[in-house]
């Protein structure tokens, strides 16, 4: 579905559809008042679909060949009506690598034990719009995409609407089976995460304040160590922070050596969260 792209998307889609008979290239219908652009594009794609399952996925995702079969197997195992997957987030260069792994570490910390969510038994509805497999009948039962037409956080809103309708929604980690480079460059990373944080993380002020306070206290301690001419204390603080940062990055498939730039990563995370809180307080989100 081409949602009014100003680049070569329409031409690329037309070429793919010409060479691959299973692909149909569509132009998104004009959005009705109150509809978000992405949700409107999803509704355009869903119109006329007759398959029992649909997969919502982004153009910048990369799937291993067996991923869809594995997702269907997981849904069958736990009798899920929908299953969303979180993949490996790719970063290129220092600008992207500073913020994205730290942001995902915060999200993992907020999620906690993901196993109940994998079974569709988590306390809240969680989803990742980069990969969302669901039953067509369940989507129609909640009124289709019209149920979330104006919600800027469409993936979480869809998971919530399905759950409110009595359907089971699972969430799992796909690891390297699903890869995506969310943002290209430092500026896009900062703007994108600021917007994401404003939409859902900033709704939990205690979490945001704690995430801001911890790196601030760490940096303050390191600065005091320098002021008091205590290089050993400074080195201990930096080594502990750099090691933790490197461990997080390695576990998420990112370059662990970027951890050497600690505390720039956590300070950037804290700044993004602070700006997101301000945006949410003002009732507006940063542009993409």
XYZ file of C-alpha atoms in Angstrom:
288
model
C 0.000 0.000 0.000
C 1.490 3.308 -1.102
C 0.329 6.011 1.288
C 1.044 9.049 -0.888
C 4.823 8.608 -0.869
C 6.848 11.429 -2.424
C 9.783 9.150 -3.307
C 9.943 6.215 -5.775
C 7.691 3.928 -3.711
C 4.872 3.817 -6.276
C 7.223 2.905 -9.134
C 8.993 0.238 -7.062
C 5.671 -1.299 -6.025
C 4.450 -1.331 -9.615
C 7.594 -3.125 -10.765
C 7.332 -5.740 -7.995
C 3.652 -6.340 -8.740
C 4.436 -6.765 -12.428
C 7.111 -9.401 -11.757
C 5.380 -11.185 -8.855
C 1.732 -12.209 -9.438
C 1.103 -12.695 -5.698
C 1.663 -8.998 -5.052
C -0.986 -6.325 -5.558
C 0.075 -2.691 -5.416
C -2.560 -0.333 -4.031
C -2.797 3.387 -3.445
C -4.238 4.327 -0.069
C -7.733 5.764 -0.193
C -8.150 9.427 0.889
C -8.381 9.407 4.699
C -11.718 10.304 6.220
C -11.818 13.024 8.910
C -10.261 11.793 12.136
C -8.330 8.945 10.510
C -4.578 8.622 10.889
C -2.539 8.079 7.728
C -1.087 4.688 8.597
C -4.359 3.240 9.892
C -6.088 4.465 6.737
C -3.466 2.676 4.621
C -3.964 -0.518 6.624
C -7.720 -0.287 6.101
C -7.135 0.131 2.364
C -5.056 -3.031 2.284
C -7.526 -5.010 4.386
C -10.562 -4.177 2.235
C -11.579 -7.243 0.262
C -9.139 -9.601 1.992
C -10.553 -13.103 2.310
C -7.670 -15.003 3.928
C -8.218 -16.225 7.513
C -5.023 -14.512 8.729
C -3.329 -11.239 7.815
C 0.179 -10.016 8.588
C 0.781 -6.324 9.197
C 4.451 -5.581 8.643
C 6.594 -2.600 7.708
C 8.553 -2.164 4.498
C 11.852 -1.797 6.368
C 11.611 -5.185 8.110
C 13.647 -8.194 6.998
C 12.195 -11.663 7.695
C 13.926 -15.019 7.817
C 12.154 -17.480 5.455
C 10.673 -19.603 8.266
C 9.483 -16.702 10.425
C 5.843 -16.746 9.286
C 5.547 -20.508 9.830
C 7.075 -20.144 13.303
C 4.680 -17.305 14.137
C 1.697 -19.406 13.084
C 2.999 -22.316 15.174
C 3.345 -20.083 18.247
C -0.180 -18.741 17.749
C -1.563 -22.285 17.461
C 0.354 -23.467 20.519
C -1.212 -20.876 22.797
C -4.531 -20.542 20.926
C -3.840 -16.914 20.113
C -6.017 -14.737 17.910
C -3.112 -12.375 17.265
C 0.643 -12.441 17.724
C 3.084 -9.545 17.586
C 6.850 -9.948 17.363
C 9.745 -7.775 18.439
C 12.828 -8.197 16.296
C 16.461 -7.191 16.319
C 16.961 -3.480 15.845
C 19.819 -2.701 13.468
C 21.896 0.444 13.845
C 24.478 1.960 11.533
C 27.069 4.407 12.800
C 27.507 6.063 16.162
C 24.539 8.411 15.812
C 22.015 5.578 15.650
C 23.932 3.277 18.000
C 23.927 5.661 20.933
C 20.174 5.848 21.488
C 18.341 2.832 20.022
C 19.920 0.042 22.156
C 19.467 2.132 25.313
C 15.847 2.819 24.404
C 15.119 -0.879 23.887
C 16.842 -1.745 27.153
C 14.428 0.624 28.895
C 11.443 -0.961 27.129
C 12.635 -4.446 28.126
C 12.975 -3.288 31.718
C 9.436 -1.908 31.653
C 8.102 -5.147 30.155
C 9.761 -7.410 32.703
C 9.095 -11.127 32.256
C 7.888 -11.500 28.654
C 6.772 -15.133 28.993
C 3.197 -14.394 30.164
C 2.821 -12.003 27.226
C 3.957 -14.769 24.853
C 1.043 -16.871 26.077
C -1.407 -13.989 25.738
C -1.656 -13.699 29.518
C 0.210 -10.452 30.176
C -1.374 -7.814 32.430
C -1.515 -5.255 29.603
C -1.880 -5.302 25.830
C 1.482 -4.991 24.081
C 2.221 -5.036 20.376
C 4.835 -4.046 17.831
C 3.489 -2.733 14.559
C 6.585 -3.925 12.717
C 5.156 -7.472 12.809
C 1.550 -8.148 13.774
C -0.115 -11.413 12.727
C -3.848 -11.641 13.422
C -7.046 -13.412 12.480
C -9.158 -11.534 9.961
C -12.315 -12.604 11.798
C -11.056 -11.091 15.056
C -10.286 -7.795 13.335
C -13.731 -7.687 11.715
C -15.368 -8.539 15.055
C -13.998 -5.359 16.660
C -15.127 -3.212 13.729
C -11.992 -3.373 11.606
C -9.451 -0.577 11.591
C -12.200 1.944 12.252
C -11.888 0.897 15.906
C -8.473 2.582 16.079
C -8.869 5.132 13.274
C -7.555 8.155 15.173
C -5.089 6.554 17.578
C -1.467 7.611 16.903
C -0.147 4.470 18.646
C -2.013 2.145 16.314
C -0.262 -1.137 17.186
C -0.876 -0.932 20.933
C -4.372 0.416 20.317
C -5.167 -2.548 18.045
C -3.869 -5.012 20.642
C -5.988 -3.290 23.288
C -9.114 -3.341 21.132
C -8.659 -7.038 20.367
C -8.131 -7.837 24.021
C -11.173 -5.792 25.031
C -13.145 -7.820 22.501
C -12.209 -11.046 24.283
C -9.433 -12.134 21.928
C -6.042 -13.489 22.975
C -3.068 -11.365 21.900
C 0.487 -12.652 22.303
C 3.823 -10.881 22.165
C 7.163 -12.598 21.618
C 10.786 -11.818 20.823
C 11.848 -12.963 17.370
C 15.567 -12.224 17.762
C 17.550 -12.337 14.526
C 14.614 -13.918 12.655
C 13.187 -10.396 12.282
C 15.475 -7.434 11.667
C 14.658 -3.782 11.188
C 16.538 -0.520 10.966
C 14.005 1.853 12.456
C 15.741 5.167 11.880
C 18.525 6.347 9.609
C 20.915 8.807 11.231
C 21.212 10.609 14.531
C 18.520 13.231 13.912
C 15.899 10.708 12.804
C 16.707 8.463 15.790
C 16.296 11.286 18.293
C 13.079 12.553 16.713
C 11.575 9.079 16.379
C 12.324 7.953 19.922
C 11.155 11.280 21.347
C 7.820 10.730 19.632
C 7.576 7.085 20.715
C 8.410 7.947 24.308
C 5.780 10.703 24.334
C 3.116 8.302 23.114
C 3.534 5.523 25.663
C 6.512 5.780 28.044
C 5.643 9.279 29.233
C 2.291 7.932 30.422
C 4.243 6.413 33.329
C 5.938 9.426 34.977
C 7.562 7.357 37.724
C 9.400 5.239 35.147
C 10.494 8.324 33.205
C 11.745 10.132 36.300
C 13.687 7.068 37.431
C 15.206 6.637 33.958
C 16.274 10.282 34.013
C 17.496 10.302 37.615
C 19.785 7.258 37.372
C 22.098 8.509 34.582
C 21.997 12.025 36.013
C 23.135 10.743 39.404
C 25.830 8.594 37.783
C 27.253 11.495 35.787
C 27.060 13.789 38.820
C 29.055 11.262 40.841
C 31.688 11.040 38.116
C 31.938 14.836 37.920
C 32.326 15.072 41.696
C 35.085 12.493 41.549
C 36.964 14.640 39.059
C 36.369 17.752 41.135
C 37.715 15.979 44.215
C 40.699 14.677 42.247
C 39.702 11.068 42.670
C 40.491 9.457 39.324
C 39.994 5.963 40.748
C 36.373 6.712 41.653
C 35.805 8.276 38.241
C 37.356 5.299 36.454
C 35.302 2.837 38.502
C 32.077 4.659 37.624
C 32.957 4.844 33.941
C 34.057 1.200 33.735
C 30.884 -0.034 35.440
C 28.683 2.050 33.142
C 30.613 1.152 29.985
C 30.523 -2.561 30.848
C 26.765 -2.464 31.450
C 26.230 -0.563 28.203
C 28.394 -3.011 26.250
C 26.537 -5.993 27.734
C 23.161 -4.557 26.749
C 24.371 -3.855 23.224
C 25.876 -7.304 22.763
C 22.692 -9.019 23.947
C 20.648 -7.009 21.451
C 22.988 -7.719 18.537
C 24.529 -4.248 18.440
C 28.189 -3.265 18.539
C 29.316 -3.653 22.179
C 32.262 -1.299 21.697
C 29.812 1.610 21.470
C 29.507 1.161 25.229
C 32.832 2.977 25.488
C 30.912 6.207 24.802
C 29.130 5.885 28.147
C 27.631 8.105 29.606
C 26.665 9.845 26.339
C 24.147 7.098 25.585
C 22.270 7.312 28.878
C 22.374 11.111 28.862
C 20.856 11.108 25.382
C 18.194 8.680 26.608
C 17.441 10.938 29.587
C 17.200 14.017 27.359
C 14.837 12.232 24.948
C 12.625 11.151 27.840
C 12.573 14.658 29.313
C 11.570 16.180 25.962
C 8.918 13.478 25.550
C 7.452 14.349 28.946
C 7.275 17.999 27.909
C 5.613 17.050 24.616
C 3.014 14.919 26.380
C 2.313 17.655 28.934
C 1.733 20.110 26.090
C -0.475 17.606 24.296
C 1.611 17.333 21.161
C 4.130 14.900 19.752
C 7.260 15.556 17.742
C 6.899 15.189 13.974
C 8.379 12.137 12.250
